[in-house]
Amino acid sequence: MIFLHPGCKDGLFNDNAKDPVVARVGEQYLFKSQLEELVHDGTSPTDSAAIVDGYVQNWIVENLMIREADKNVAADINLNKLVEEYRASLLVYNYEKKLIDMRLDTLISIAEKVAFYEKNKAQYLLSHPVLKCIIAKVPAKSSDIKNIFKALGKSDLTEAMFLIKDKAVYHHIDTAMYMTIEDVVSLVPTNMIDPEKISTGRVYQEKNKEFEYFVKILKYYDENKIPPFDYIDAKIAKTILSERKIALLKNYRQQLYENGIADKDFEIY
């Protein structure tokens, strides 16, 4: 069901079909048929009217703006040239995108990423400290408090992981995940960790009335230091792919030029 805008003149029709005009701006007309896809079956009359009215109002404003722009466009602007340049830009952009989709090799080996890392790692200095850690929140009454602290001090954390999983009411034991100092501090009591004294291997323990908190720093990387490979792995992959895209398009353009010479597709006068 289509609701016509209250101001439309039912007597005005499209020449090609008996199609009532809904709105007009200057010599531009909006016909009822142009609104048919706006409203779907099952839409209430109130919602249908609101949808159509909103579209009509937007159409009017847009066409008023176009008319005003057309009247006030600078005399030295070559609109046909601008349209042609924009068209050419769109054609090239979409064709390059198609070329990339069809031809870009997206498989990146670990060896290639490691080689890139070794060559370029100084360009990725950390803007803030990052760390890997284990965090546990254990009821203060637990009989394994001392055992957990002792187990966290070992290089083999198997026992610590077992105890934490069994006894902690909250734990973070993802040893592959990097966190910021702020991330860690937000999960433990205030002043438990001094950001100026964090170091790899250190174990923190803090008790409040109900819980005992533990933090084991597995790896710590300070600000302005070279980041570990796994921290920037995704960035490296993205950069390698970006460089491949640039090389692919550059080589394609060069090949296109050489083919043009061979096929005499162009001449330079």
Short mmCIF file of C-alpha atoms in Angstrom, two decimals, residues 66-254:
data_model
loop_
_atom_site.label_atom_id
_atom_site.label_comp_id
_atom_site.label_asym_id
_atom_site.label_seq_id
_atom_site.Cartn_x
_atom_site.Cartn_y
_atom_site.Cartn_z
CA ILE A 66 20.85 20.23 -6.59
CA ARG A 67 18.90 23.08 -8.19
CA GLU A 68 20.59 25.65 -5.95
CA ALA A 69 24.02 24.19 -6.67
CA ASP A 70 23.29 24.22 -10.41
CA LYS A 71 22.37 27.91 -10.27
CA ASN A 72 25.41 28.89 -8.25
CA VAL A 73 28.13 26.64 -9.63
CA ALA A 74 31.27 28.52 -10.58
CA ALA A 75 31.43 29.42 -14.27
CA ASP A 76 34.91 27.92 -14.68
CA ILE A 77 33.92 24.46 -13.43
CA ASN A 78 33.72 21.90 -16.21
CA LEU A 79 31.09 19.51 -14.85
CA ASN A 80 31.37 17.14 -17.79
CA LYS A 81 35.09 16.81 -17.19
CA LEU A 82 34.55 16.23 -13.47
CA VAL A 83 31.94 13.56 -14.18
CA GLU A 84 34.23 11.84 -16.68
CA GLU A 85 37.17 11.92 -14.26
CA TYR A 86 35.00 10.50 -11.50
CA ARG A 87 33.69 7.79 -13.82
CA ALA A 88 37.24 6.87 -14.86
CA SER A 89 38.34 6.78 -11.23
CA LEU A 90 35.46 4.45 -10.32
CA LEU A 91 36.19 2.16 -13.26
CA VAL A 92 39.87 1.87 -12.38
CA TYR A 93 39.19 1.41 -8.67
CA ASN A 94 36.71 -1.39 -9.27
CA TYR A 95 38.91 -3.10 -11.85
CA GLU A 96 41.93 -2.95 -9.54
CA LYS A 97 39.80 -4.42 -6.77
CA LYS A 98 38.77 -7.23 -9.11
CA LEU A 99 42.42 -7.87 -10.06
CA ILE A 100 43.41 -8.06 -6.40
CA ASP A 101 40.55 -10.44 -5.63
CA MET A 102 41.54 -12.71 -8.53
CA ARG A 103 45.33 -12.60 -8.42
CA LEU A 104 46.59 -11.64 -4.98
CA ASP A 105 48.36 -14.45 -3.13
CA THR A 106 47.09 -14.14 0.44
CA LEU A 107 49.07 -17.05 1.89
CA ILE A 108 51.93 -15.83 4.08
CA SER A 109 54.40 -18.28 5.55
CA ILE A 110 55.76 -17.99 9.07
CA ALA A 111 59.26 -17.75 7.60
CA GLU A 112 58.25 -14.73 5.50
CA LYS A 113 56.69 -12.99 8.50
CA VAL A 114 59.72 -13.71 10.68
CA ALA A 115 62.06 -12.36 7.99
CA PHE A 116 59.95 -9.21 7.73
CA TYR A 117 59.97 -8.87 11.52
CA GLU A 118 63.75 -9.14 11.76
CA LYS A 119 64.20 -6.53 9.06
CA ASN A 120 61.58 -4.04 10.24
CA LYS A 121 61.00 -4.60 13.97
CA ALA A 122 62.62 -1.29 14.93
CA GLN A 123 59.74 0.48 13.15
CA TYR A 124 57.22 -1.03 15.57
CA LEU A 125 58.45 0.25 18.94
CA LEU A 126 55.85 -0.13 21.65
CA SER A 127 53.81 2.98 22.42
CA HIS A 128 53.00 1.55 25.87
CA PRO A 129 54.10 -1.42 28.01
CA VAL A 130 52.52 -4.81 27.32
CA LEU A 131 52.70 -8.04 29.26
CA LYS A 132 51.57 -11.63 29.57
CA CYS A 133 50.45 -12.79 32.98
CA ILE A 134 48.40 -15.11 35.15
CA ILE A 135 45.82 -13.60 37.49
CA ALA A 136 43.93 -15.45 40.22
CA LYS A 137 41.37 -14.41 42.82
CA VAL A 138 41.08 -17.05 45.55
CA PRO A 139 38.89 -17.09 48.67
CA ALA A 140 41.05 -15.97 51.60
CA LYS A 141 39.97 -19.02 53.61
CA SER A 142 41.36 -21.48 51.05
CA SER A 143 43.89 -23.95 52.44
CA ASP A 144 45.93 -23.73 49.21
CA ILE A 145 47.00 -20.08 49.42
CA LYS A 146 50.63 -20.95 50.20
CA ASN A 147 50.67 -23.75 47.64
CA ILE A 148 49.43 -21.42 44.89
CA PHE A 149 52.06 -18.80 45.69
CA LYS A 150 54.80 -21.43 45.74
CA ALA A 151 53.60 -23.02 42.48
CA LEU A 152 53.52 -19.64 40.71
CA GLY A 153 57.18 -19.17 41.57
CA LYS A 154 58.20 -22.22 39.54
CA SER A 155 59.17 -22.20 35.87
CA ASP A 156 56.81 -25.11 35.24
CA LEU A 157 53.35 -23.71 35.88
CA THR A 158 51.41 -26.95 35.51
CA GLU A 159 50.71 -27.25 39.23
CA ALA A 160 49.82 -23.56 39.52
CA MET A 161 47.34 -23.84 36.66
CA PHE A 162 45.69 -26.87 38.25
CA LEU A 163 45.33 -25.19 41.65
CA ILE A 164 44.05 -21.94 40.18
CA LYS A 165 41.43 -23.66 38.03
CA ASP A 166 40.29 -25.63 41.06
CA LYS A 167 40.35 -22.93 43.75
CA ALA A 168 39.99 -19.48 42.14
CA VAL A 169 36.65 -17.70 41.85
CA TYR A 170 38.18 -15.70 39.00
CA HIS A 171 41.24 -16.37 36.92
CA HIS A 172 43.02 -15.25 33.79
CA ILE A 173 45.28 -18.03 32.56
CA ASP A 174 45.54 -17.28 28.83
CA THR A 175 49.33 -17.25 28.58
CA ALA A 176 49.25 -16.19 24.91
CA MET A 177 47.23 -13.01 25.50
CA TYR A 178 48.91 -9.61 25.82
CA MET A 179 47.51 -7.10 28.29
CA THR A 180 48.28 -3.52 29.26
CA ILE A 181 49.21 -2.54 32.80
CA GLU A 182 45.84 -0.81 33.04
CA ASP A 183 44.09 -4.05 32.14
CA VAL A 184 45.81 -5.90 34.98
CA VAL A 185 45.45 -3.13 37.56
CA SER A 186 41.70 -2.98 36.93
CA LEU A 187 41.36 -6.63 38.03
CA VAL A 188 43.26 -6.50 41.32
CA PRO A 189 43.25 -4.37 44.51
CA THR A 190 44.44 -0.78 44.28
CA ASN A 191 48.20 -0.36 44.72
CA MET A 192 48.86 -4.10 44.47
CA ILE A 193 51.06 -3.52 41.43
CA ASP A 194 53.51 -0.65 41.04
CA PRO A 195 53.79 0.04 37.28
CA GLU A 196 57.34 1.30 37.81
CA LYS A 197 58.54 -1.99 39.29
CA ILE A 198 57.05 -4.62 37.01
CA SER A 199 59.45 -7.25 35.71
CA THR A 200 59.30 -10.64 34.01
CA GLY A 201 58.97 -13.54 36.44
CA ARG A 202 57.73 -11.53 39.40
CA VAL A 203 54.86 -12.88 41.53
CA TYR A 204 52.52 -10.49 43.33
CA GLN A 205 50.25 -11.42 46.24
CA GLU A 206 47.70 -9.21 47.97
CA LYS A 207 45.02 -9.99 50.51
CA ASN A 208 41.82 -8.21 51.44
CA LYS A 209 39.03 -9.30 53.76
CA GLU A 210 37.53 -11.95 51.51
CA PHE A 211 40.05 -12.82 48.82
CA GLU A 212 43.70 -13.42 48.08
CA TYR A 213 44.94 -12.08 44.74
CA PHE A 214 47.87 -13.43 42.74
CA VAL A 215 49.58 -12.06 39.65
CA LYS A 216 52.47 -13.80 37.91
CA ILE A 217 54.26 -11.72 35.25
CA LEU A 218 55.20 -14.15 32.49
CA LYS A 219 56.65 -11.62 30.05
CA TYR A 220 57.00 -7.86 30.29
CA TYR A 221 57.89 -5.48 27.47
CA ASP A 222 58.45 -1.83 28.30
CA GLU A 223 57.43 1.26 26.38
CA ASN A 224 59.64 2.23 23.40
CA LYS A 225 61.09 -1.29 23.23
CA ILE A 226 60.97 -3.66 20.27
CA PRO A 227 57.76 -5.71 20.55
CA PRO A 228 57.78 -9.50 20.46
CA PHE A 229 56.97 -11.13 17.14
CA ASP A 230 53.62 -12.57 18.20
CA TYR A 231 52.41 -9.16 19.40
CA ILE A 232 52.67 -7.61 15.92
CA ASP A 233 52.07 -10.78 13.90
CA ALA A 234 48.74 -9.50 12.53
CA LYS A 235 50.22 -6.08 11.64
CA ILE A 236 53.07 -7.77 9.79
CA ALA A 237 50.66 -9.90 7.76
CA LYS A 238 48.59 -6.82 6.89
CA THR A 239 51.69 -4.90 5.78
CA ILE A 240 52.97 -7.79 3.65
CA LEU A 241 49.60 -8.06 1.91
CA SER A 242 49.52 -4.31 1.34
CA GLU A 243 52.98 -4.43 -0.27
CA ARG A 244 51.89 -7.35 -2.44
CA LYS A 245 48.84 -5.38 -3.62
CA ILE A 246 51.01 -2.41 -4.58
CA ALA A 247 53.50 -4.64 -6.42
CA LEU A 248 50.72 -6.56 -8.20
CA LEU A 249 49.10 -3.38 -9.53
CA LYS A 250 52.43 -1.81 -10.45
CA ASN A 251 53.50 -4.90 -12.39
CA TYR A 252 50.11 -5.14 -14.08
CA ARG A 253 50.30 -1.52 -15.24
CA GLN A 254 53.83 -2.08 -16.55
#
